[in-house]
Amino acid sequence: MLRAVGFGNETYLYVASGEIYGGEETLRPLRELFPNFYTKEMLAGDDLKPFLPFSSRLAAIDFIVCDESDVFVTNNNGNMAKVLAGRRRYMGHKRTIRPNTRKLNVLFQTWNQTGWDTFSRKVKKIQRGLMGEPDDPRHGRDDFHEMPSSCICQRVPVNRSATMQTRNLLSQVR
């Protein structure tokens, strides 16, 4: 997917995770496509030893690195991914790519039956609106963590009479 949407082999990848299912064998194709491939274990070496008994501290390291990255690609819809996406959007837009795994899975099952140009075009079409651009559509109401409003005072009030009462009280305090 990354290659199809335009990321070249000069791209630096940081894989934030614990143990990968299938281990190094599973990651080999990704490493071959992106030789600038890193994990916290590779970058920190022995400095990581004090953190190893604490999974939450290891996750915090991943969170910090992902938050500071130029582009963040989620691989799931878990809480860490949602909070990271929301924080990156709220703190000044940074791209967060959300793969459409359902549609991409179908496409990946048949990728070798089509040429690269067709495959890449289909991936880009599937990913339209999910590439982390500032004008990507906002999704359902359950996505507060991923799509926070910049200021709750800018929301359209649901209960206008309660809002007017609050404004009246505030004006009296002033």
Short mmCIF file of N, CA and C in Angstrom, two decimals:
data_model
loop_
_atom_site.label_atom_id
_atom_site.label_comp_id
_atom_site.label_asym_id
_atom_site.label_seq_id
_atom_site.Cartn_x
_atom_site.Cartn_y
_atom_site.Cartn_z
N MET A 1 0.82 -1.19 0.00
CA MET A 1 0.00 0.00 0.00
C MET A 1 0.87 1.25 0.00
N LEU A 2 1.89 1.27 0.86
CA LEU A 2 2.75 2.45 0.95
C LEU A 2 3.41 2.76 -0.38
N ARG A 3 3.94 1.74 -1.03
CA ARG A 3 4.59 1.95 -2.32
C ARG A 3 3.57 2.43 -3.35
N ALA A 4 2.39 1.85 -3.33
CA ALA A 4 1.36 2.19 -4.31
C ALA A 4 0.88 3.63 -4.19
N VAL A 5 0.90 4.18 -2.98
CA VAL A 5 0.44 5.57 -2.81
C VAL A 5 1.58 6.58 -2.93
N GLY A 6 2.78 6.09 -3.23
CA GLY A 6 3.86 7.02 -3.57
C GLY A 6 5.05 7.06 -2.65
N PHE A 7 5.11 6.25 -1.61
CA PHE A 7 6.28 6.25 -0.73
C PHE A 7 7.38 5.41 -1.38
N GLY A 8 8.55 6.01 -1.55
CA GLY A 8 9.66 5.34 -2.20
C GLY A 8 10.54 4.59 -1.20
N ASN A 9 11.56 3.89 -1.73
CA ASN A 9 12.42 3.10 -0.84
C ASN A 9 13.34 3.96 0.01
N GLU A 10 13.37 5.27 -0.21
CA GLU A 10 14.16 6.16 0.64
C GLU A 10 13.37 6.57 1.90
N THR A 11 12.12 6.18 1.98
CA THR A 11 11.26 6.49 3.12
C THR A 11 11.76 5.78 4.37
N TYR A 12 11.78 6.51 5.48
CA TYR A 12 12.15 5.93 6.76
C TYR A 12 10.88 5.38 7.42
N LEU A 13 10.95 4.13 7.86
CA LEU A 13 9.82 3.51 8.55
C LEU A 13 10.21 3.17 9.98
N TYR A 14 9.34 3.51 10.88
CA TYR A 14 9.47 3.09 12.27
C TYR A 14 8.26 2.22 12.56
N VAL A 15 8.49 0.98 12.89
CA VAL A 15 7.40 0.06 13.19
C VAL A 15 7.21 0.04 14.69
N ALA A 16 6.07 0.56 15.12
CA ALA A 16 5.74 0.65 16.55
C ALA A 16 4.91 -0.58 16.90
N SER A 17 5.52 -1.47 17.64
CA SER A 17 4.76 -2.65 18.00
C SER A 17 5.53 -3.47 19.01
N GLY A 18 4.83 -4.40 19.56
CA GLY A 18 5.48 -5.42 20.38
C GLY A 18 5.98 -6.50 19.45
N GLU A 19 5.82 -7.72 19.88
CA GLU A 19 6.26 -8.85 19.05
C GLU A 19 5.34 -8.97 17.84
N ILE A 20 5.93 -9.11 16.67
CA ILE A 20 5.18 -9.23 15.42
C ILE A 20 4.81 -10.69 15.19
N TYR A 21 3.56 -10.93 14.85
CA TYR A 21 3.12 -12.29 14.53
C TYR A 21 3.90 -12.79 13.32
N GLY A 22 4.58 -13.89 13.48
CA GLY A 22 5.40 -14.43 12.40
C GLY A 22 6.83 -13.93 12.45
N GLY A 23 7.12 -12.98 13.32
CA GLY A 23 8.48 -12.50 13.54
C GLY A 23 9.14 -11.89 12.32
N GLU A 24 10.44 -12.06 12.26
CA GLU A 24 11.25 -11.46 11.20
C GLU A 24 10.84 -11.94 9.81
N GLU A 25 10.38 -13.15 9.71
CA GLU A 25 9.94 -13.69 8.40
C GLU A 25 8.78 -12.87 7.84
N THR A 26 7.88 -12.46 8.71
CA THR A 26 6.74 -11.64 8.28
C THR A 26 7.19 -10.26 7.82
N LEU A 27 8.21 -9.72 8.47
CA LEU A 27 8.67 -8.36 8.16
C LEU A 27 9.63 -8.28 6.97
N ARG A 28 10.17 -9.41 6.55
CA ARG A 28 11.18 -9.41 5.48
C ARG A 28 10.73 -8.65 4.22
N PRO A 29 9.53 -8.90 3.68
CA PRO A 29 9.12 -8.16 2.47
C PRO A 29 9.07 -6.64 2.69
N LEU A 30 8.63 -6.23 3.86
CA LEU A 30 8.57 -4.80 4.16
C LEU A 30 9.98 -4.21 4.24
N ARG A 31 10.88 -4.92 4.87
CA ARG A 31 12.28 -4.46 4.96
C ARG A 31 12.93 -4.36 3.58
N GLU A 32 12.58 -5.29 2.71
CA GLU A 32 13.15 -5.27 1.35
C GLU A 32 12.64 -4.07 0.57
N LEU A 33 11.37 -3.72 0.75
CA LEU A 33 10.80 -2.56 0.05
C LEU A 33 11.29 -1.24 0.64
N PHE A 34 11.51 -1.23 1.96
CA PHE A 34 11.90 -0.02 2.67
C PHE A 34 13.11 -0.32 3.55
N PRO A 35 14.31 -0.17 2.99
CA PRO A 35 15.52 -0.51 3.74
C PRO A 35 15.78 0.37 4.97
N ASN A 36 15.19 1.56 5.02
CA ASN A 36 15.33 2.43 6.19
C ASN A 36 14.24 2.08 7.20
N PHE A 37 14.29 0.87 7.68
CA PHE A 37 13.28 0.26 8.54
C PHE A 37 13.82 0.18 9.96
N TYR A 38 13.05 0.70 10.93
CA TYR A 38 13.55 0.73 12.31
C TYR A 38 12.46 0.34 13.30
N THR A 39 12.91 -0.15 14.44
CA THR A 39 12.05 -0.41 15.59
C THR A 39 12.72 0.23 16.80
N LYS A 40 12.03 0.30 17.89
CA LYS A 40 12.63 0.88 19.09
C LYS A 40 13.82 0.04 19.55
N GLU A 41 13.74 -1.29 19.36
CA GLU A 41 14.85 -2.16 19.75
C GLU A 41 16.10 -1.86 18.93
N MET A 42 15.92 -1.58 17.65
CA MET A 42 17.05 -1.26 16.78
C MET A 42 17.67 0.08 17.14
N LEU A 43 16.84 1.05 17.47
CA LEU A 43 17.33 2.41 17.72
C LEU A 43 17.90 2.58 19.12
N ALA A 44 17.28 1.96 20.10
CA ALA A 44 17.69 2.20 21.49
C ALA A 44 18.73 1.21 21.99
N GLY A 45 18.79 0.03 21.43
CA GLY A 45 19.77 -0.97 21.86
C GLY A 45 19.67 -1.25 23.35
N ASP A 46 20.81 -1.22 24.03
CA ASP A 46 20.86 -1.53 25.47
C ASP A 46 20.14 -0.49 26.32
N ASP A 47 19.97 0.73 25.81
CA ASP A 47 19.26 1.76 26.57
C ASP A 47 17.80 1.38 26.84
N LEU A 48 17.30 0.40 26.11
CA LEU A 48 15.92 -0.02 26.26
C LEU A 48 15.73 -1.00 27.42
N LYS A 49 16.81 -1.60 27.91
CA LYS A 49 16.71 -2.64 28.95
C LYS A 49 15.87 -2.25 30.17
N PRO A 50 16.03 -1.05 30.74
CA PRO A 50 15.21 -0.70 31.91
C PRO A 50 13.71 -0.66 31.62
N PHE A 51 13.33 -0.51 30.35
CA PHE A 51 11.92 -0.40 29.99
C PHE A 51 11.28 -1.75 29.69
N LEU A 52 12.08 -2.76 29.41
CA LEU A 52 11.56 -4.05 28.95
C LEU A 52 10.53 -4.70 29.86
N PRO A 53 10.64 -4.60 31.18
CA PRO A 53 9.62 -5.23 32.03
C PRO A 53 8.27 -4.48 32.04
N PHE A 54 8.20 -3.34 31.40
CA PHE A 54 7.01 -2.49 31.49
C PHE A 54 6.42 -2.22 30.11
N SER A 55 5.38 -2.97 29.75
CA SER A 55 4.79 -2.82 28.42
C SER A 55 4.22 -1.42 28.19
N SER A 56 3.69 -0.80 29.24
CA SER A 56 3.12 0.53 29.05
C SER A 56 4.21 1.56 28.74
N ARG A 57 5.39 1.37 29.31
CA ARG A 57 6.49 2.29 29.01
C ARG A 57 7.01 2.08 27.59
N LEU A 58 7.03 0.84 27.15
CA LEU A 58 7.42 0.55 25.76
C LEU A 58 6.40 1.17 24.80
N ALA A 59 5.13 1.05 25.14
CA ALA A 59 4.08 1.67 24.31
C ALA A 59 4.22 3.19 24.30
N ALA A 60 4.63 3.77 25.43
CA ALA A 60 4.82 5.23 25.49
C ALA A 60 5.94 5.67 24.55
N ILE A 61 7.00 4.88 24.46
CA ILE A 61 8.08 5.20 23.52
C ILE A 61 7.54 5.20 22.10
N ASP A 62 6.78 4.17 21.76
CA ASP A 62 6.17 4.11 20.42
C ASP A 62 5.26 5.30 20.18
N PHE A 63 4.47 5.67 21.18
CA PHE A 63 3.56 6.80 21.05
C PHE A 63 4.33 8.08 20.73
N ILE A 64 5.41 8.32 21.46
CA ILE A 64 6.19 9.55 21.26
C ILE A 64 6.80 9.59 19.86
N VAL A 65 7.38 8.48 19.44
CA VAL A 65 8.00 8.45 18.11
C VAL A 65 6.94 8.64 17.03
N CYS A 66 5.81 7.97 17.16
CA CYS A 66 4.74 8.09 16.16
C CYS A 66 4.16 9.50 16.14
N ASP A 67 4.03 10.10 17.30
CA ASP A 67 3.49 11.46 17.39
C ASP A 67 4.40 12.46 16.70
N GLU A 68 5.69 12.24 16.78
CA GLU A 68 6.66 13.17 16.19
C GLU A 68 6.94 12.90 14.71
N SER A 69 6.43 11.81 14.18
CA SER A 69 6.74 11.45 12.79
C SER A 69 6.04 12.39 11.80
N ASP A 70 6.59 12.44 10.58
CA ASP A 70 5.98 13.25 9.53
C ASP A 70 4.64 12.68 9.10
N VAL A 71 4.58 11.35 8.98
CA VAL A 71 3.37 10.66 8.57
C VAL A 71 3.20 9.46 9.50
N PHE A 72 1.98 9.24 9.94
CA PHE A 72 1.67 8.09 10.79
C PHE A 72 0.65 7.24 10.06
N VAL A 73 0.94 5.95 9.92
CA VAL A 73 0.04 5.01 9.26
C VAL A 73 -0.46 4.04 10.32
N THR A 74 -1.76 4.03 10.53
CA THR A 74 -2.32 3.11 11.53
C THR A 74 -2.44 1.73 10.89
N ASN A 75 -2.34 0.71 11.72
CA ASN A 75 -2.56 -0.64 11.21
C ASN A 75 -3.76 -1.28 11.89
N ASN A 76 -4.41 -0.53 12.75
CA ASN A 76 -5.61 -1.03 13.41
C ASN A 76 -6.44 0.16 13.85
N ASN A 77 -7.55 -0.13 14.44
CA ASN A 77 -8.43 0.95 14.88
C ASN A 77 -8.49 1.00 16.40
N GLY A 78 -7.36 0.68 17.03
CA GLY A 78 -7.30 0.64 18.49
C GLY A 78 -7.22 2.02 19.10
N ASN A 79 -7.25 2.05 20.42
CA ASN A 79 -7.26 3.32 21.14
C ASN A 79 -5.99 4.13 20.90
N MET A 80 -4.82 3.48 20.89
CA MET A 80 -3.58 4.24 20.69
C MET A 80 -3.59 4.90 19.32
N ALA A 81 -4.02 4.19 18.30
CA ALA A 81 -4.07 4.75 16.96
C ALA A 81 -5.06 5.92 16.88
N LYS A 82 -6.21 5.78 17.53
CA LYS A 82 -7.20 6.86 17.51
C LYS A 82 -6.70 8.10 18.25
N VAL A 83 -6.11 7.88 19.42
CA VAL A 83 -5.62 9.01 20.20
C VAL A 83 -4.47 9.71 19.46
N LEU A 84 -3.59 8.92 18.86
CA LEU A 84 -2.50 9.52 18.08
C LEU A 84 -3.03 10.33 16.91
N ALA A 85 -3.98 9.76 16.19
CA ALA A 85 -4.55 10.48 15.05
C ALA A 85 -5.19 11.78 15.50
N GLY A 86 -5.94 11.73 16.59
CA GLY A 86 -6.58 12.94 17.11
C GLY A 86 -5.58 13.97 17.58
N ARG A 87 -4.57 13.52 18.29
CA ARG A 87 -3.55 14.45 18.79
C ARG A 87 -2.81 15.11 17.63
N ARG A 88 -2.45 14.33 16.63
CA ARG A 88 -1.72 14.85 15.48
C ARG A 88 -2.57 15.89 14.73
N ARG A 89 -3.86 15.65 14.63
CA ARG A 89 -4.76 16.60 13.97
C ARG A 89 -4.93 17.85 14.83
N TYR A 90 -5.14 17.67 16.12
CA TYR A 90 -5.41 18.77 17.03
C TYR A 90 -4.20 19.67 17.22
N MET A 91 -3.01 19.11 17.29
CA MET A 91 -1.80 19.87 17.61
C MET A 91 -1.20 20.57 16.39
N GLY A 92 -1.88 20.61 15.31
CA GLY A 92 -1.34 21.20 14.09
C GLY A 92 -1.23 20.06 13.12
N HIS A 93 -1.95 20.14 12.07
CA HIS A 93 -2.17 18.97 11.22
C HIS A 93 -0.89 18.24 10.82
N LYS A 94 -0.84 16.96 11.12
CA LYS A 94 0.19 16.03 10.63
C LYS A 94 -0.55 14.86 10.01
N ARG A 95 -0.10 14.41 8.86
CA ARG A 95 -0.80 13.35 8.15
C ARG A 95 -0.89 12.06 8.96
N THR A 96 -2.07 11.49 8.98
CA THR A 96 -2.32 10.18 9.56
C THR A 96 -3.10 9.40 8.52
N ILE A 97 -2.49 8.35 8.00
CA ILE A 97 -3.11 7.53 6.97
C ILE A 97 -3.82 6.36 7.63
N ARG A 98 -5.08 6.19 7.27
CA ARG A 98 -5.89 5.09 7.80
C ARG A 98 -6.19 4.12 6.66
N PRO A 99 -5.48 3.02 6.58
CA PRO A 99 -5.75 2.07 5.49
C PRO A 99 -7.16 1.49 5.57
N ASN A 100 -7.79 1.41 4.42
CA ASN A 100 -9.11 0.76 4.34
C ASN A 100 -8.84 -0.73 4.22
N THR A 101 -8.64 -1.38 5.35
CA THR A 101 -8.18 -2.77 5.36
C THR A 101 -9.16 -3.72 4.70
N ARG A 102 -10.45 -3.47 4.84
CA ARG A 102 -11.43 -4.37 4.23
C ARG A 102 -11.28 -4.39 2.71
N LYS A 103 -11.23 -3.22 2.11
CA LYS A 103 -11.12 -3.15 0.64
C LYS A 103 -9.71 -3.51 0.16
N LEU A 104 -8.69 -3.10 0.91
CA LEU A 104 -7.32 -3.43 0.50
C LEU A 104 -7.07 -4.92 0.57
N ASN A 105 -7.65 -5.60 1.55
CA ASN A 105 -7.47 -7.04 1.67
C ASN A 105 -7.96 -7.75 0.41
N VAL A 106 -9.11 -7.36 -0.09
CA VAL A 106 -9.65 -7.95 -1.31
C VAL A 106 -8.70 -7.69 -2.48
N LEU A 107 -8.21 -6.46 -2.58
CA LEU A 107 -7.30 -6.09 -3.66
C LEU A 107 -5.98 -6.86 -3.56
N PHE A 108 -5.44 -6.99 -2.35
CA PHE A 108 -4.17 -7.70 -2.18
C PHE A 108 -4.28 -9.18 -2.53
N GLN A 109 -5.46 -9.74 -2.41
CA GLN A 109 -5.65 -11.15 -2.76
C GLN A 109 -5.44 -11.39 -4.26
N THR A 110 -5.62 -10.35 -5.07
CA THR A 110 -5.52 -10.51 -6.52
C THR A 110 -4.47 -9.60 -7.16
N TRP A 111 -3.58 -9.01 -6.34
CA TRP A 111 -2.65 -8.01 -6.88
C TRP A 111 -1.75 -8.56 -7.99
N ASN A 112 -1.39 -9.84 -7.94
CA ASN A 112 -0.48 -10.39 -8.95
C ASN A 112 -1.20 -10.71 -10.26
N GLN A 113 -2.50 -10.51 -10.32
CA GLN A 113 -3.26 -10.74 -11.55
C GLN A 113 -3.42 -9.47 -12.38
N THR A 114 -2.82 -8.39 -11.92
CA THR A 114 -2.94 -7.11 -12.61
C THR A 114 -1.56 -6.45 -12.68
N GLY A 115 -1.38 -5.50 -13.54
CA GLY A 115 -0.12 -4.78 -13.63
C GLY A 115 0.02 -3.78 -12.50
N TRP A 116 1.25 -3.32 -12.30
CA TRP A 116 1.53 -2.39 -11.20
C TRP A 116 0.73 -1.10 -11.32
N ASP A 117 0.64 -0.53 -12.51
CA ASP A 117 -0.07 0.74 -12.68
C ASP A 117 -1.55 0.61 -12.30
N THR A 118 -2.17 -0.50 -12.70
CA THR A 118 -3.57 -0.73 -12.37
C THR A 118 -3.73 -0.93 -10.87
N PHE A 119 -2.85 -1.72 -10.28
CA PHE A 119 -2.89 -1.97 -8.84
C PHE A 119 -2.73 -0.66 -8.07
N SER A 120 -1.74 0.14 -8.44
CA SER A 120 -1.49 1.40 -7.75
C SER A 120 -2.68 2.34 -7.88
N ARG A 121 -3.27 2.41 -9.05
CA ARG A 121 -4.44 3.26 -9.27
C ARG A 121 -5.61 2.81 -8.38
N LYS A 122 -5.80 1.49 -8.26
CA LYS A 122 -6.88 0.97 -7.42
C LYS A 122 -6.63 1.26 -5.94
N VAL A 123 -5.38 1.14 -5.50
CA VAL A 123 -5.06 1.45 -4.11
C VAL A 123 -5.34 2.91 -3.83
N LYS A 124 -4.92 3.79 -4.72
CA LYS A 124 -5.16 5.22 -4.52
C LYS A 124 -6.66 5.53 -4.48
N LYS A 125 -7.44 4.84 -5.29
CA LYS A 125 -8.88 5.05 -5.29
C LYS A 125 -9.48 4.58 -3.96
N ILE A 126 -9.06 3.42 -3.49
CA ILE A 126 -9.55 2.89 -2.22
C ILE A 126 -9.20 3.82 -1.07
N GLN A 127 -8.01 4.40 -1.13
CA GLN A 127 -7.51 5.23 -0.02
C GLN A 127 -7.96 6.69 -0.09
N ARG A 128 -8.68 7.06 -1.13
CA ARG A 128 -9.14 8.44 -1.26
C ARG A 128 -9.97 8.82 -0.02
N GLY A 129 -9.61 9.92 0.61
CA GLY A 129 -10.30 10.37 1.81
C GLY A 129 -9.74 9.78 3.09
N LEU A 130 -8.75 8.91 2.98
CA LEU A 130 -8.16 8.26 4.16
C LEU A 130 -6.65 8.50 4.25
N MET A 131 -6.16 9.48 3.49
CA MET A 131 -4.72 9.72 3.40
C MET A 131 -4.22 10.81 4.34
N GLY A 132 -5.08 11.28 5.22
CA GLY A 132 -4.64 12.22 6.24
C GLY A 132 -4.48 13.64 5.78
N GLU A 133 -5.15 14.01 4.73
CA GLU A 133 -5.11 15.39 4.27
C GLU A 133 -6.04 16.22 5.14
N PRO A 134 -5.76 17.53 5.29
CA PRO A 134 -6.60 18.37 6.16
C PRO A 134 -8.08 18.35 5.80
N ASP A 135 -8.40 18.18 4.52
CA ASP A 135 -9.80 18.22 4.11
C ASP A 135 -10.43 16.84 3.97
N ASP A 136 -9.77 15.79 4.48
CA ASP A 136 -10.38 14.46 4.47
C ASP A 136 -11.69 14.53 5.23
N PRO A 137 -12.68 13.78 4.77
CA PRO A 137 -13.98 13.85 5.45
C PRO A 137 -13.89 13.35 6.88
N ARG A 138 -14.67 13.98 7.72
CA ARG A 138 -14.75 13.51 9.11
C ARG A 138 -15.77 12.38 9.15
N HIS A 139 -15.50 11.42 10.00
CA HIS A 139 -16.36 10.24 10.05
C HIS A 139 -17.37 10.34 11.17
N GLY A 140 -17.91 9.22 11.56
CA GLY A 140 -19.01 9.14 12.52
C GLY A 140 -18.76 9.83 13.84
N ARG A 141 -19.82 9.94 14.59
CA ARG A 141 -19.74 10.66 15.86
C ARG A 141 -18.91 9.94 16.90
N ASP A 142 -18.61 8.66 16.70
CA ASP A 142 -17.82 7.90 17.66
C ASP A 142 -16.33 8.14 17.50
N ASP A 143 -15.94 8.98 16.58
CA ASP A 143 -14.52 9.20 16.30
C ASP A 143 -13.97 10.43 16.99
N PHE A 144 -14.45 10.76 18.19
CA PHE A 144 -13.99 11.95 18.89
C PHE A 144 -12.48 11.96 19.07
N HIS A 145 -11.92 10.83 19.48
CA HIS A 145 -10.48 10.79 19.73
C HIS A 145 -9.68 11.03 18.45
N GLU A 146 -10.18 10.53 17.33
CA GLU A 146 -9.46 10.65 16.08
C GLU A 146 -9.73 11.99 15.39
N MET A 147 -10.90 12.54 15.58
CA MET A 147 -11.28 13.78 14.90
C MET A 147 -11.80 14.81 15.90
N PRO A 148 -10.96 15.26 16.84
CA PRO A 148 -11.46 16.21 17.84
C PRO A 148 -11.73 17.58 17.22
N SER A 149 -12.71 18.27 17.76
CA SER A 149 -12.93 19.65 17.34
C SER A 149 -11.82 20.50 17.93
N SER A 150 -11.43 21.52 17.22
CA SER A 150 -10.35 22.36 17.73
C SER A 150 -10.78 23.12 18.97
N CYS A 151 -12.05 23.40 19.09
CA CYS A 151 -12.53 24.12 20.27
C CYS A 151 -14.00 23.77 20.47
N ILE A 152 -14.36 23.30 21.65
CA ILE A 152 -15.76 22.91 21.85
C ILE A 152 -16.69 24.11 21.78
N CYS A 153 -16.17 25.31 21.99
CA CYS A 153 -17.03 26.48 21.92
C CYS A 153 -17.42 26.81 20.48
N GLN A 154 -16.77 26.18 19.50
CA GLN A 154 -17.10 26.43 18.11
C GLN A 154 -18.16 25.46 17.58
N ARG A 155 -18.56 24.51 18.40
CA ARG A 155 -19.58 23.55 17.99
C ARG A 155 -20.95 24.22 17.96
N VAL A 156 -21.82 23.73 17.10
CA VAL A 156 -23.20 24.21 17.07
C VAL A 156 -23.90 23.59 18.27
N PRO A 157 -24.44 24.40 19.15
CA PRO A 157 -25.08 23.83 20.34
C PRO A 157 -26.31 23.01 20.01
N VAL A 158 -26.48 21.91 20.71
CA VAL A 158 -27.64 21.05 20.52
C VAL A 158 -28.84 21.68 21.22
N ASN A 159 -28.64 22.13 22.43
CA ASN A 159 -29.71 22.72 23.23
C ASN A 159 -29.48 24.23 23.26
N ARG A 160 -30.10 24.94 22.35
CA ARG A 160 -29.87 26.38 22.23
C ARG A 160 -30.36 27.15 23.46
N SER A 161 -31.44 26.70 24.08
CA SER A 161 -31.94 27.43 25.23
C SER A 161 -30.96 27.34 26.40
N ALA A 162 -30.36 26.18 26.61
CA ALA A 162 -29.36 26.03 27.67
C ALA A 162 -28.14 26.89 27.35
N THR A 163 -27.77 26.94 26.09
CA THR A 163 -26.63 27.75 25.69
C THR A 163 -26.92 29.23 25.92
N MET A 164 -28.12 29.67 25.60
CA MET A 164 -28.48 31.07 25.81
C MET A 164 -28.49 31.40 27.31
N GLN A 165 -28.97 30.47 28.12
CA GLN A 165 -28.96 30.69 29.56
C GLN A 165 -27.53 30.84 30.07
N THR A 166 -26.63 29.99 29.56
CA THR A 166 -25.22 30.06 29.96
C THR A 166 -24.62 31.38 29.54
N ARG A 167 -24.89 31.83 28.33
CA ARG A 167 -24.37 33.11 27.86
C ARG A 167 -24.90 34.27 28.70
N ASN A 168 -26.19 34.21 29.04
CA ASN A 168 -26.77 35.27 29.87
C ASN A 168 -26.09 35.31 31.23
N LEU A 169 -25.86 34.13 31.83
CA LEU A 169 -25.19 34.09 33.12
C LEU A 169 -23.77 34.65 33.02
N LEU A 170 -23.06 34.30 31.96
CA LEU A 170 -21.70 34.79 31.77
C LEU A 170 -21.67 36.30 31.59
N SER A 171 -22.65 36.83 30.86
CA SER A 171 -22.67 38.29 30.65
C SER A 171 -22.96 39.02 31.96
N GLN A 172 -23.74 38.41 32.85
CA GLN A 172 -24.02 39.01 34.14
C GLN A 172 -22.79 39.03 35.04
N VAL A 173 -21.94 37.99 34.90
CA VAL A 173 -20.72 37.90 35.71
C VAL A 173 -19.74 38.97 35.29
N ARG A 174 -19.69 39.29 34.03
CA ARG A 174 -18.75 40.28 33.51
C ARG A 174 -19.14 41.61 34.02
#
